[in-house]
């Protein structure tokens, strides 16, 4: 099983590397709770089309080590950079979903853009979700704390009860079979309770707004109109306004899980963005 050692603490982090070794490279950074399997509808078609697609399981997720520490944003960003260095990847399109989008941003502002040429923020939690002095329109932190407490009390119910809203299954065009939804819930349960709790706490303090203005690369921001986890106006649209060189694509009726419900649209947009057209 391919792994690399985290530069933070030596934790073994599992990665996948699909497609031709010489193809244009896309590196995928996952949502909370999920491993690289979440990107199956993007990574496999892109690899078949000649792109090199790389992804890794965040610490405490998928097949990576079950560890206690390293869930602060700096350490998570160091793990992303560690993968780029381990495989000596260059001219990368760095793709992050949800909290993974914040890891992408921090990786760039912490380690520079020498290995990265383009960025995609998919349903990102960036620049930050929670209300603060600089973000008075944000979500009441008490609501996030309540959700975190629900997770601590019964994370199985948390995933089960939240799946329909996560995928916006009650909206037209978002039909997914029950088997897929069940598999997604099971994948979420495969992450550790410690990892989920730590990332929930991270969302409470997440604020990368000042960092977005420092990203000197083309950025594609993809977001759904019905994302209840990271509402469009608080995250995706705000991120696009703060970034110096951004393109915002809004998916109608899409929720946070648009990588599944809008799979073909997302894959096509990634391919178009990577081609520079």
C-alpha positions as a printed Julia matrix, in Angstrom:
277×3 Matrix{Float64}:
   0.0    0.0     0.0
   1.64   3.29   -1.08
   2.25   5.67    1.81
   4.42   8.64    2.62
   5.54   9.89    6.01
   4.05  13.11    7.28
   6.67  15.84    7.68
   4.82  16.83   10.87
   5.19  13.67   12.96
   6.04  10.76   10.7
   2.45   9.47   10.48
   1.97   7.13    7.53
  -0.46   8.67    5.05
  -1.93   6.55    2.28
  -2.02   7.96   -1.25
  -3.22   6.94   -4.7
  -1.57   7.82   -8.0
  -3.67   7.15  -11.11
  -3.04   7.78  -14.77
   0.14   8.25  -16.79
   3.27   9.31  -14.92
   3.9   12.03  -17.49
   0.4   13.46  -17.61
  -0.7   16.85  -16.34
  -1.12  16.49  -12.58
  -4.19  17.08  -10.41
  -3.87  16.57   -6.65
  -7.11  16.1    -4.73
  -7.58  17.08   -1.06
 -10.63  15.54    0.57
 -13.57  16.67    2.61
 -13.76  15.95    6.31
 -14.59  12.29    7.06
 -13.92  11.02    3.52
 -10.92   9.39    1.84
  -9.78   9.5    -1.76
 -12.75   7.38   -2.83
 -14.94  10.49   -2.75
 -13.3   11.62   -6.01
 -13.96   8.42   -7.99
 -16.17  10.22  -10.52
 -13.43  12.78  -11.18
 -10.14  10.91  -10.77
 -10.96   7.86  -12.9
 -12.33   9.69  -15.98
  -9.52  12.23  -15.84
  -6.88   9.5   -15.5
  -8.41   7.66  -18.44
  -8.19  10.92  -20.42
  -4.45  11.14  -19.77
  -4.24  13.22  -16.61
  -2.21  12.08  -13.63
  -4.55  12.12  -10.61
  -3.1   11.94   -7.11
  -4.9   11.98   -3.77
  -4.23  11.02   -0.18
  -6.17  10.08    2.92
  -5.88  12.76    5.58
  -4.55  11.59    8.95
  -7.28   9.68   10.77
  -9.1    9.06    7.49
  -9.29   6.12    5.1
  -6.17   3.97    5.21
  -3.91   6.53    6.86
  -2.65   6.27   10.44
  -5.01   6.79   13.35
  -3.26   9.58   15.24
  -4.19  12.01   17.99
  -2.44  15.19   16.91
  -1.74  17.19   13.79
  -5.26  18.44   13.08
  -4.42  22.13   13.23
  -4.54  23.83    9.83
  -0.77  24.34    9.61
  -0.06  20.65   10.15
  -2.75  19.56    7.7
  -1.28  21.94    5.1
   2.18  20.53    5.8
   0.84  17.07    4.99
  -0.42  18.32    1.61
   2.97  19.85    0.87
   4.62  16.63    2.06
   2.8   14.67   -0.63
   3.84  17.13   -3.35
   7.45  16.83   -2.23
   7.36  13.05   -1.77
   6.3   12.55   -5.38
   8.23  15.62   -6.58
   5.13  16.93   -8.33
   5.29  20.09  -10.46
   2.79  22.29  -12.29
   0.03  20.83  -10.13
  -3.66  21.69  -10.21
  -4.52  21.55   -6.52
  -8.17  20.63   -5.87
  -9.73  20.85   -2.4
 -13.25  20.14   -1.16
 -14.84  21.65    1.97
 -12.23  21.8     4.76
  -9.78  20.48    2.18
 -10.1   23.83    0.39
  -8.75  25.58    3.49
  -5.85  23.1     3.59
  -5.07  24.0    -0.02
  -5.09  27.73    0.75
  -2.87  27.35    3.83
  -0.49  25.06    1.92
   0.03  27.78   -0.69
   0.48  30.65    1.77
   2.7   28.55    4.05
   4.85  26.79    1.44
   4.52  28.91   -1.67
   3.24  28.14   -5.13
   6.44  26.8    -6.69
   4.9   23.38   -7.32
   1.36  24.55   -8.12
   0.03  26.25  -11.24
  -3.75  26.27  -10.66
  -6.2   25.87   -7.78
  -9.79  24.61   -7.56
 -11.93  25.19   -4.47
 -14.94  22.85   -4.56
 -17.73  23.62   -2.07
 -15.04  25.13    0.09
 -15.34  26.19    3.71
 -13.08  29.05    2.66
 -12.63  31.76    3.69
 -14.48  30.78    6.88
 -17.97  29.95    8.0
 -18.37  31.31   11.53
 -19.3   34.85   12.56
 -16.43  37.07   13.67
 -15.55  40.74   13.92
 -14.33  40.63   10.31
 -17.22  38.44    9.15
 -20.38  39.65   10.92
 -22.67  37.84    8.45
 -21.22  34.45    9.39
 -22.92  31.56   11.11
 -23.56  31.81   14.84
 -20.72  29.83   16.46
 -23.26  28.33   18.86
 -24.89  26.53   15.91
 -21.57  25.0    14.88
 -20.88  24.0    18.48
 -24.3   22.31   18.64
 -23.49  20.33   15.51
 -20.13  19.35   16.94
 -21.8   18.15   20.13
 -24.27  16.09   18.11
 -21.31  14.5    16.34
 -19.62  13.67   19.64
 -22.79  12.16   21.05
 -23.71   9.96   18.07
 -21.68  10.32   14.92
 -23.51   7.45   13.19
 -26.78   9.36   13.53
 -24.99  12.58   12.53
 -24.03  11.07    9.17
 -27.3    9.21    8.67
 -29.48  12.23    9.42
 -27.36  14.63    7.41
 -26.87  12.67    4.2
 -29.92  13.94    2.3
 -29.12  17.6     2.98
 -25.4   17.04    2.25
 -26.32  15.73   -1.21
 -29.42  17.94   -1.66
 -31.33  14.82   -2.62
 -34.73  16.5    -2.4
 -33.92  18.82   -5.3
 -34.41  18.03   -9.01
 -31.52  16.35  -10.8
 -29.83  15.02   -7.66
 -30.94  11.42   -7.91
 -28.54   8.96   -6.34
 -29.3    5.35   -5.52
 -29.73   4.27   -1.92
 -26.68   2.02   -2.21
 -24.42   4.96   -3.04
 -25.77   7.05   -0.17
 -25.22   4.13    2.2
 -21.67   3.67    0.92
 -20.93   7.36    1.5
 -22.18   7.13    5.09
 -20.06   4.04    5.68
 -17.0    5.8     4.28
 -17.58   8.68    6.68
 -17.79   6.23    9.56
 -14.41   4.88    8.46
 -12.74   8.07    9.67
 -11.88   8.17   13.35
 -13.98   9.89   15.97
 -10.9   11.87   16.95
 -10.35  13.14   13.41
 -13.98  14.19   12.99
 -14.1   15.94   16.34
 -10.84  17.8    15.71
 -11.95  19.01   12.28
 -15.28  20.14   13.68
 -13.4   22.22   16.22
 -11.2   23.59   13.43
 -14.25  24.93   11.57
 -15.1   27.06   14.62
 -11.94  29.12   14.22
 -11.32  28.77   10.47
 -10.53  32.1     8.8
  -8.25  32.27    5.78
  -9.74  35.48    4.36
  -6.46  37.46    4.6
  -4.64  34.6     2.85
  -6.86  34.48   -0.22
  -5.6   37.85   -1.46
  -2.04  36.44   -1.46
  -2.76  33.61   -3.9
  -1.21  34.64   -7.21
  -2.59  31.77   -9.27
  -5.74  31.2   -11.33
  -8.44  29.79   -9.04
 -11.67  28.07  -10.05
 -14.33  28.31   -7.35
 -17.14  25.76   -7.7
 -20.13  25.96   -5.39
 -23.75  24.84   -5.19
 -26.8   27.02   -4.73
 -28.13  24.76   -1.97
 -25.0   23.99    0.03
 -26.19  23.88    3.64
 -22.77  22.91    5.0
 -21.0   25.91    3.44
 -23.62  28.38    2.19
 -22.68  29.96   -1.13
 -22.88  33.6    -0.01
 -20.76  33.01    3.09
 -18.06  30.93    1.44
 -17.83  30.37   -2.31
 -18.97  33.78   -3.48
 -17.01  35.55   -0.76
 -13.88  33.56   -1.62
 -14.2   34.45   -5.3
 -14.43  38.14   -4.42
 -11.31  38.0    -2.24
  -9.13  36.07   -4.71
  -7.13  38.19   -7.2
  -7.68  35.83  -10.16
 -10.82  33.73   -9.74
 -13.64  32.26  -11.76
 -16.83  31.34   -9.91
 -19.05  28.58  -11.25
 -22.34  28.11   -9.42
 -24.13  24.78   -9.82
 -27.9   25.03   -9.71
 -29.58  22.82   -7.06
 -26.21  21.45   -5.93
 -25.45  20.74   -2.28
 -22.15  20.14   -0.51
 -21.82  16.71   -2.12
 -21.81  17.99   -5.69
 -18.83  15.75   -6.49
 -21.45  12.98   -6.7
 -24.68  14.67   -7.79
 -23.01  16.93  -10.38
 -20.18  14.54  -11.18
 -20.05  15.0   -14.94
 -20.31  18.78  -14.74
 -17.51  18.97  -12.17
 -15.25  16.62  -14.12
 -15.79  18.6   -17.32
 -15.07  21.88  -15.55
 -11.89  20.49  -14.02
 -10.69  19.27  -17.4
 -11.48  22.59  -19.07
  -9.74  24.55  -16.3
  -6.63  22.37  -16.38
  -6.39  22.74  -20.15
  -6.33  26.51  -19.74
  -9.19  27.0   -22.16
